[in-house]
Structures are given as structure tokens and as C-alpha cells.
Tab-separated table of C-alpha atoms in Angstrom:
chain	number	residue	atom	x	y	z
I	1	MET	CA	-0.443	-0.199	-0.210
I	2	GLU	CA	1.501	3.025	-0.952
I	3	LEU	CA	-0.332	6.974	-0.541
I	4	SER	CA	1.586	9.446	-2.262
I	5	THR	CA	0.877	12.886	-0.392
I	6	TRP	CA	1.971	16.861	-0.258
I	7	SER	CA	5.327	17.002	1.685
I	8	GLU	CA	5.984	16.919	5.480
I	9	ASP	CA	6.094	20.809	7.466
I	10	TRP	CA	5.068	22.347	10.273
I	11	GLY	CA	5.982	19.249	12.506
I	12	LEU	CA	3.366	17.636	10.383
I	13	PRO	CA	4.031	14.117	7.779
I	14	SER	CA	1.834	16.341	5.189
I	15	VAL	CA	-0.211	19.928	5.239
I	16	ASP	CA	-3.034	18.810	3.524
I	17	SER	CA	-6.090	18.008	5.081
I	18	GLU	CA	-7.287	14.821	3.204
I	19	CYS	CA	-3.390	13.338	3.593
I	20	LEU	CA	-3.845	13.535	7.017
I	21	LYS	CA	-6.911	11.980	7.696
I	22	ILE	CA	-5.892	9.423	5.241
I	23	LEU	CA	-2.068	8.964	7.254
I	24	ALA	CA	-3.611	9.039	10.686
I	25	TYR	CA	-6.405	6.575	9.490
I	26	SER	CA	-3.445	4.432	8.711
I	27	LYS	CA	-1.598	4.624	11.653
I	28	PHE	CA	-4.724	4.246	14.350
I	29	CYS	CA	-5.533	1.237	12.090
I	30	GLY	CA	-2.349	-1.091	11.664
I	31	ALA	CA	-2.477	-0.599	8.107
I	32	PRO	CA	0.857	-0.964	6.443
I	33	ILE	CA	1.210	2.378	4.217
I	34	THR	CA	4.362	4.494	3.004
I	35	GLN	CA	3.986	7.109	2.285
I	36	LYS	CA	5.590	9.240	-0.703
I	37	GLN	CA	6.440	12.720	-0.827
I	38	THR	CA	5.422	13.792	-4.164
I	39	ASN	CA	4.048	17.094	-4.791
I	40	ASN	CA	2.530	16.326	-7.526
I	41	PRO	CA	-1.083	16.207	-8.502
I	42	PHE	CA	-0.703	15.698	-12.209
I	43	TRP	CA	-0.809	11.753	-12.597
I	44	SER	CA	-4.475	11.767	-10.124
I	45	SER	CA	-7.800	11.709	-11.415
I	46	SER	CA	-9.006	13.866	-9.250
I	47	GLY	CA	-6.133	16.425	-9.809
I	48	THR	CA	-4.983	17.135	-6.264
I	49	LEU	CA	-3.266	14.936	-3.590
I	50	PRO	CA	-3.450	12.307	-1.678
I	51	VAL	CA	-4.205	9.229	-3.882
I	52	PHE	CA	-3.767	5.776	-2.555
I	53	GLN	CA	-2.827	2.690	-4.739
I	54	HIS	CA	-2.970	-0.585	-3.232
I	55	THR	CA	-0.858	-3.002	-5.603
I	56	SER	CA	-2.053	-6.836	-5.658
I	57	SER	CA	-1.180	-10.351	-6.854
I	58	THR	CA	-4.749	-9.990	-8.582
I	59	THR	CA	-6.035	-6.273	-8.231
I	60	SER	CA	-4.415	-2.876	-8.893
I	61	THR	CA	-6.295	-0.168	-6.655
I	62	THR	CA	-6.039	3.510	-7.147
I	63	LEU	CA	-8.146	5.948	-4.513
I	64	THR	CA	-8.908	9.355	-3.561
I	65	ASP	CA	-11.128	9.834	-1.523
I	66	PHE	CA	-10.918	8.789	2.296
I	67	GLN	CA	-14.319	7.518	2.541
I	68	ALA	CA	-13.083	5.631	-0.040
I	69	VAL	CA	-10.369	4.078	1.195
I	70	VAL	CA	-11.327	3.806	4.401
I	71	LYS	CA	-13.595	1.365	3.374
I	72	HIS	CA	-10.778	-0.619	1.013
I	73	LEU	CA	-8.815	-0.983	4.860
I	74	ALA	CA	-12.157	-2.553	6.180
I	75	ILE	CA	-12.247	-5.661	2.976
I	76	CYS	CA	-8.136	-5.591	4.079
I	77	ASN	CA	-9.571	-6.417	7.542
I	78	TYR	CA	-7.561	-2.475	8.525
I	79	SER	CA	-10.659	-0.281	10.479
I	80	ALA	CA	-10.254	2.168	13.988
I	81	ASP	CA	-13.685	1.674	14.466
I	82	PHE	CA	-14.028	-2.038	15.150
I	83	ASN	CA	-15.068	-1.111	18.725
I	84	LEU	CA	-17.490	1.596	18.031
I	85	THR	CA	-21.201	0.546	19.043
I	86	GLN	CA	-23.756	1.010	16.543
I	87	LYS	CA	-24.849	4.807	18.460
I	88	GLN	CA	-21.021	6.267	18.059
I	89	ARG	CA	-20.733	5.445	14.848
I	90	SER	CA	-23.706	7.334	13.900
I	91	GLU	CA	-22.596	9.957	16.050
I	92	THR	CA	-19.300	10.121	13.927
I	93	ASP	CA	-20.966	9.999	11.120
I	94	ALA	CA	-22.898	13.091	12.018
I	95	PHE	CA	-19.103	14.977	13.955
I	96	ILE	CA	-17.421	14.480	10.215
I	97	ASN	CA	-20.457	16.211	8.182
I	98	LEU	CA	-20.372	18.758	10.763
I	99	ILE	CA	-16.574	19.275	9.943
I	100	LYS	CA	-16.965	18.494	6.470
I	101	GLU	CA	-20.115	21.875	6.595
I	102	LYS	CA	-18.710	23.980	8.734
I	103	LEU	CA	-14.665	23.790	9.593
I	104	SER	CA	-13.590	22.655	5.739
I	105	PRO	CA	-14.836	25.800	3.783
I	106	ALA	CA	-13.373	28.122	5.912
I	107	ILE	CA	-9.848	26.572	5.808
I	108	GLN	CA	-9.938	27.124	2.553
I	109	TYR	CA	-11.307	30.315	2.720
I	110	ILE	CA	-7.600	30.717	5.057
I	111	LEU	CA	-5.658	29.067	2.383
I	112	TRP	CA	-7.050	30.485	-1.382
I	113	ILE	CA	-9.243	33.406	-0.268
I	114	ASP	CA	-7.918	35.513	2.194
I	115	THR	CA	-5.568	38.019	0.323
I	116	LYS	CA	-3.185	38.627	2.945
I	117	ASN	CA	-2.653	34.466	3.906
I	118	HIS	CA	-3.035	33.158	-0.113
I	119	ILE	CA	-0.513	36.335	-1.571
I	120	GLU	CA	2.068	34.747	1.557
I	121	PHE	CA	1.633	32.365	2.232
I	122	THR	CA	-0.005	29.587	0.175
I	123	ARG	CA	0.444	30.406	-3.400
I	124	VAL	CA	3.974	31.076	-2.043
I	125	TRP	CA	4.408	27.322	-0.399
I	126	TYR	CA	3.205	25.530	-2.834
I	127	ALA	CA	5.207	27.493	-6.066
I	128	LYS	CA	8.502	26.445	-3.713
I	129	HIS	CA	6.947	22.342	-4.225
I	130	LEU	CA	5.237	21.981	-6.556
I	131	PRO	CA	7.858	20.696	-9.562
I	132	PHE	CA	8.185	22.868	-12.975
I	133	PRO	CA	5.774	24.254	-14.417
I	134	LEU	CA	3.264	23.387	-12.440
I	135	GLY	CA	3.314	25.815	-9.979
I	136	TYR	CA	1.969	28.144	-12.368
I	137	TYR	CA	-1.330	26.153	-12.436
I	138	TYR	CA	-1.703	24.213	-9.238
I	139	PRO	CA	-2.220	27.154	-7.096
I	140	SER	CA	-5.231	29.246	-9.583
I	141	ARG	CA	-7.190	26.542	-9.619
I	142	TYR	CA	-7.071	25.516	-6.676
I	143	GLN	CA	-8.284	28.978	-5.212
I	144	GLN	CA	-11.058	28.980	-8.343
I	145	ASN	CA	-12.357	25.846	-6.439
I	146	ALA	CA	-11.884	27.233	-2.882
I	147	GLU	CA	-13.932	30.490	-4.395
I	148	ARG	CA	-16.725	28.304	-6.023
I	149	LEU	CA	-17.304	26.398	-2.493
I	150	ILE	CA	-17.529	29.624	-0.792
I	151	GLU	CA	-20.190	30.856	-2.789
I	152	SER	CA	-22.244	27.453	-3.300
I	153	LEU	CA	-22.409	27.563	0.699
I	154	TYR	CA	-22.931	31.531	1.492
I	155	SER	CA	-24.457	32.488	-2.034
I	156	GLN	CA	-26.673	34.384	-0.099
I	157	TYR	CA	-24.242	36.968	1.288
I	158	THR	CA	-22.279	36.870	-2.546
I	159	GLU	CA	-24.702	38.703	-4.266
I	160	PHE	CA	-22.532	41.790	-4.949
I	161	GLY	CA	-19.187	39.558	-6.153
I	162	GLU	CA	-17.465	40.029	-3.141
I	163	ILE	CA	-16.251	37.042	-0.474
I	164	GLY	CA	-12.631	38.354	0.502
I	165	ASN	CA	-11.552	40.512	3.289
I	166	ASP	CA	-14.067	42.400	5.707
I	167	THR	CA	-17.221	41.370	4.084
I	168	VAL	CA	-20.138	39.515	5.598
I	169	VAL	CA	-18.771	36.286	3.826
I	170	GLU	CA	-15.530	36.200	5.871
I	171	THR	CA	-17.743	37.096	9.394
I	172	SER	CA	-20.809	34.040	8.219
I	173	VAL	CA	-18.026	31.542	7.865
I	174	TYR	CA	-15.399	32.647	10.649
I	175	LYS	CA	-18.736	32.492	13.379
I	176	ALA	CA	-19.524	29.123	11.554
I	177	ALA	CA	-15.603	27.260	12.176
I	178	GLN	CA	-15.742	28.419	15.647
I	179	GLU	CA	-18.816	27.147	16.446
I	180	CYS	CA	-18.126	24.099	15.186
I	181	LEU	CA	-14.865	24.079	16.963
I	182	THR	CA	-16.149	24.388	20.487
I	183	LEU	CA	-18.497	22.534	19.727
I	184	LEU	CA	-15.541	19.529	19.234
I	185	ASP	CA	-13.662	21.261	22.011
I	186	ASN	CA	-16.723	20.627	24.617
I	187	ARG	CA	-17.459	17.055	23.354
I	188	LEU	CA	-13.814	15.895	23.236
I	189	GLY	CA	-13.447	17.363	27.164
I	190	GLU	CA	-10.464	15.837	29.133
I	191	ASN	CA	-10.860	12.583	27.325
I	192	PRO	CA	-7.646	11.323	24.783
I	193	TYR	CA	-10.135	10.950	21.812
I	194	MET	CA	-13.656	11.129	20.635
I	195	PHE	CA	-15.211	8.158	22.044
I	196	GLY	CA	-12.260	6.990	25.247
I	197	ARG	CA	-9.071	5.465	24.837
I	198	SER	CA	-8.939	4.055	21.482
I	199	PRO	CA	-8.977	6.628	17.781
I	200	SER	CA	-11.518	6.080	15.444
I	201	ARG	CA	-12.259	7.831	11.825
I	202	LEU	CA	-13.611	10.456	13.490
I	203	ASP	CA	-10.654	11.432	15.352
I	204	ALA	CA	-8.668	11.348	12.503
I	205	VAL	CA	-11.022	13.244	10.781
I	206	MET	CA	-10.247	15.473	13.293
I	207	TYR	CA	-6.703	14.995	13.856
I	208	GLY	CA	-6.772	16.223	9.767
I	209	TYR	CA	-8.289	19.498	9.353
I	210	LEU	CA	-7.218	20.229	13.072
I	211	ALA	CA	-3.739	20.149	12.015
I	212	PRO	CA	-2.932	22.153	9.847
I	213	LEU	CA	-4.749	25.044	11.383
I	214	LEU	CA	-2.694	24.390	14.732
I	215	LYS	CA	0.566	24.570	13.330
I	216	ALA	CA	0.266	26.696	9.877
I	217	PRO	CA	1.877	29.370	9.829
I	218	LEU	CA	-0.066	32.106	9.319
I	219	PRO	CA	-0.453	36.179	8.763
I	220	ASN	CA	-4.220	36.334	9.140
I	221	ASN	CA	-4.500	33.918	12.008
I	222	THR	CA	-7.435	35.712	13.381
I	223	LEU	CA	-9.563	31.465	13.321
I	224	GLN	CA	-6.105	30.044	14.145
I	225	ASN	CA	-5.426	32.438	17.605
I	226	TYR	CA	-9.279	30.479	18.234
I	227	LEU	CA	-8.231	26.950	18.123
I	228	LYS	CA	-5.257	27.574	20.548
I	229	ASN	CA	-8.101	28.485	23.266
I	230	CYS	CA	-9.388	25.307	22.693
I	231	SER	CA	-7.326	23.746	25.181
I	232	ASN	CA	-8.716	20.927	24.436
I	233	LEU	CA	-8.092	20.277	20.563
I	234	VAL	CA	-4.712	21.786	21.186
I	235	ARG	CA	-3.645	18.321	23.620
I	236	PHE	CA	-5.482	16.575	21.261
I	237	VAL	CA	-3.515	17.364	18.488
I	238	VAL	CA	-0.549	17.207	19.766
I	239	LYS	CA	-0.862	13.974	21.530
I	240	ILE	CA	-1.928	12.455	18.297
I	241	SER	CA	1.360	14.179	16.593
I	242	GLN	CA	3.795	12.772	19.769
I	243	ASN	CA	2.500	9.489	19.739
I	244	TYR	CA	1.744	8.792	16.186
I	245	PHE	CA	4.447	10.625	14.296
I	246	PRO	CA	7.044	10.984	16.426
I	247	GLN	CA	10.202	11.408	13.772
I	248	THR	CA	8.323	14.325	11.392
I	249	VAL	CA	8.026	16.010	15.447
I	250	LYS	CA	11.459	15.824	16.592
I	251	ALA	CA	13.110	16.428	13.165
I	252	TRP	CA	10.863	20.011	12.997
I	253	GLU	CA	11.781	20.566	16.130
I	254	ASP	CA	15.914	20.014	15.595
I	255	LYS	CA	15.414	21.835	12.851
I	256	ASN	CA	13.876	25.246	15.025
I	257	ASN	CA	16.593	24.092	17.704
I	258	SER	CA	19.469	24.033	15.007
I	259	GLU	CA	18.401	27.594	13.155
I	260	GLU	CA	18.126	29.446	17.075
I	261	GLU	CA	22.023	28.342	17.570
I	262	GLN	CA	22.660	30.041	14.501
I	263	ARG	CA	20.919	33.057	15.327
I	264	ASN	CA	21.730	33.080	18.220
I	265	LYS	CA	25.407	32.058	17.248
I	266	LYS	CA	25.682	35.499	15.087
I	267	LYS	CA	24.243	37.955	17.066
I	268	ASP	CA	27.639	37.082	19.516
I	269	GLU	CA	29.686	36.977	16.679
I	270	SER	CA	28.459	40.705	15.271
I	271	LYS	CA	28.180	41.845	19.275
I	272	LYS	CA	32.931	40.604	19.819
I	273	LYS	CA	33.442	41.266	16.730
I	274	LYS	CA	33.785	43.578	14.381
I	275	SER	CA	35.032	44.130	11.120
I	276	PRO	CA	38.126	45.659	10.009
I	277	LYS	CA	37.507	48.430	7.979
I	278	THR	CA	34.487	48.937	11.042
I	279	GLN	CA	37.162	49.459	13.583
I	280	ASP	CA	39.631	51.609	11.075
I	281	GLN	CA	36.410	54.256	10.647
I	282	GLU	CA	35.882	54.006	14.291
I	283	GLU	CA	39.645	54.860	14.951
I	284	ASN	CA	39.795	57.276	11.934
I	285	ALA	CA	36.579	59.183	12.609
I	286	TRP	CA	37.943	61.493	15.314
I	287	PRO	CA	40.405	63.026	13.826
I	288	HIS	CA	38.367	63.875	10.909
I	289	GLU	CA	35.923	65.245	13.647
I	290	THR	CA	38.318	67.494	15.829
I	291	ARG	CA	39.296	68.846	12.631
I	292	ASN	CA	35.395	69.412	11.475
I	293	LYS	CA	34.954	71.010	14.816
I	294	ILE	CA	37.923	73.236	14.856
I	295	ILE	CA	37.809	74.323	11.500
I	296	ALA	CA	33.715	75.328	11.636
I	297	GLY	CA	34.714	77.113	14.467
I	298	ALA	CA	37.134	79.566	12.428
I	299	VAL	CA	35.081	79.741	9.893
I	300	ALA	CA	31.806	81.079	12.332
I	301	SER	CA	33.930	83.343	13.751
I	302	THR	CA	35.794	85.291	10.870
I	303	ALA	CA	31.999	85.404	9.413
I	304	MET	CA	30.758	87.237	13.078
I	305	LEU	CA	34.002	89.726	13.644
I	306	GLY	CA	33.399	90.561	9.018
I	307	TYR	CA	29.682	91.736	10.399
I	308	ALA	CA	30.727	93.221	13.101
I	309	TYR	CA	32.504	95.721	11.218
I	310	THR	CA	30.896	96.574	7.943
I	311	SER	CA	28.350	97.202	10.130
I	312	GLY	CA	30.606	99.516	12.810
I	313	LEU	CA	29.376	97.302	15.911
I	314	ILE	CA	33.392	97.872	16.182
I	315	ASP	CA	34.080	101.768	15.683
I	316	ILE	CA	31.306	102.289	18.275
I	317	VAL	CA	32.871	99.691	21.295
I	318	ARG	CA	36.151	101.503	20.701
I	319	ASN	CA	34.195	105.624	20.823
I	320	ILE	CA	32.575	104.107	24.496
I	321	GLU	CA	35.767	102.633	25.806
I	322	ILE	CA	37.450	106.699	24.692
I	323	GLN	CA	34.133	107.978	26.310
I	324	ILE	CA	34.836	105.804	29.010
I	325	VAL	CA	39.319	106.186	29.351
I	326	THR	CA	38.282	110.422	28.851
I	327	GLY	CA	35.748	110.901	31.104
I	328	ASP	CA	37.874	108.811	33.667
I	329	ASP	CA	40.629	111.454	33.078
I	330	GLN	CA	38.718	114.182	33.856
I	331	GLU	CA	37.605	113.138	36.862
I	332	TYR	CA	40.750	112.527	37.735
I	333	GLU	CA	41.977	116.304	37.517
I	334	GLU	CA	39.333	117.101	39.197
I	335	GLU	CA	40.987	115.382	42.071
I	336	ASN	CA	44.025	116.584	41.370
I	337	GLU	CA	42.716	120.175	41.568
I	338	GLU	CA	40.698	120.572	44.584
I	339	ASP	CA	43.284	118.465	46.406
I	340	LEU	CA	45.578	121.638	45.745
I	341	ASP	CA	43.496	124.071	46.222
I	342	ASP	CA	42.975	122.925	49.448
I	343	GLU	CA	46.928	123.282	50.035
I	344	ASN	CA	47.026	126.549	48.780
I	345	GLU	CA	44.292	127.536	51.920
I	346	ASP	CA	46.252	125.715	54.742
């Protein structure tokens, strides 16, 4: 058994919800499925991934739908729902329909219609991972599919043809998704899985939609922040990732730690060691700065003296000094004359 998927990222075995659902379910039921990260939907009949292939000595089966894969694995005696009661099976179908109706369209909206996420994140990721020249075709096709889906579900709000940011459609999509998340979080409670201690088909579907929404580095993360406040669902996603995909989680953590160490190392090196060119510039900066200050002061002083001379301020000062000196001499002479008169009288 082989499953062609989109590649792993963000600590998840695949970035795509449909791929994650099959991968998680195969782990839950113990099916020996080998993952092949092709990032190439060209040979798929649906034009997207995943593609499940099972070749035996007599038959060859190719499937692209999650429910079809679940039925095929049940025929091969691999099932995660053997222990469920009829009531739990009915509840499983009800919750899966709820997720498809409210949460799945919201994820499509966030990835392909939200302008900021689409331009800065989604299109960039697919263009980087799709082989040339498929990167020029499939992202536009997926965007068009998402737009048709949202328009069909919220046609009552699209009479003016606007479904992007800050519209009634966006508000409705987020409101429906938040209601779904709240309901799932309350239903899960403190339980490890939806129906006790063993994972089922419903848990695989929940993980497929919740994990990318929780882990993707979205620029516009409004709904992601709402999910992070649902502590039961966050614990649910983290536990499945660590228990069933430990190598992927470890590889992602090691990558992040390595990048963090490199960034810290560069910061330390930049603080401790400076380039010779920078040192020379700093050594030569002081004499140049002193010279410039002296020249500027001399020029300013010369300009001030020139202005004072041309405006007559210097002559006025001189006259004042002469008058002061003359006045002092006259006072001195008068005092001497008074002294002489006093002596003659005596």
C-alpha cells in the first residue's frame, strides 16, 4: 500500500488535510501504508493529492477519497471503528458532516481566499514545492475551487460578488468555524479521543483539519488564535503528532533548534567581533571630527567679526571705550585740582 501526498512541514507528516486524514487513520488501524511525498498531482484523476494505491497479485486499486480508502482498508481487515457501537458510529457520521460543512470551508477560505494568507503564505508554499511548471497552474486552480465552494455555500451573501476580507461572507465563515470548534472542544473534554482511549475514524478526520490550522504559520491567524484557546483540541493535536508521528515532530524541533542556535551565534559574533573596516572607520572618525569642529569654529568666528566690522559695531565699541577713558581722566584731574586748592588755603 502506497500513499502519494504533499510533503511534510510545520511538524506534520503532510500539510494537506486530506492527506493527514488517511495518514492518521492508517496509523490508528495499523494499515501498512508507505507514504510517498511526491508534491505532484499531475497523474491524479482528481487533480490533487492524496492518491492511494494498493496493488496485489490479482488487482490494482487507486483511490483519492478518504471514505473510499476507509472502506477499502476495512475489506483488508484494517479498521479503527471495530469497537464502536451503532450509536457511536452514527455520532461519528454526524460530527464528520458537521466538520465538512463548517470547518472545512473555513480552512479553504483562510488558505486560498484571504488575501494576506493567499499571497504571502499559501501560493508561496505551493509554488516552492510543486515541480516546474505545475506551480503556475495548480495554485490558481485550487483558488478557483475554493471560491466556487464559498460562493455555493454562502450564495445569499455574494450578490455583489465580494467574498474577500472584511465582508459578510468572511464573518459568516469564521462564525460557523468557531461554533464547530467550540462544539468539538466541549465534546472531547478531558478524554484523549472522542470515544474514550482508542482513536477512531472521527479522530482521524478531526486531526486532518485541526493540525494544519494549528501549526501553519499564517500571516492572518484570526481563526488559528481561536483554536489555540480551545485547550482540549490543542492537546488532542499535540498528542496524536507525538504518539503517531514522533520522527516528524523530532525532525521539526531539531530544525528549529538548529536555526535558533545559528541566529544566536551570529548575534554573539556580531557583538564580540567587528570587521577591520569598521574598526578603521571608528579610529579615523575622531581626528576628522575634531578637525571639522575647529574649521567650523574658525569660519564662524571670522564671519561674526566680518559682520561686526561692516556694520560698525567695532567703531561703536571703540567710541564707548574712548568716552569711558576720557571721563575717568577728567575726574582724576578735578580731584587733583581740589587737592591743590586745599593745600594753598592751608
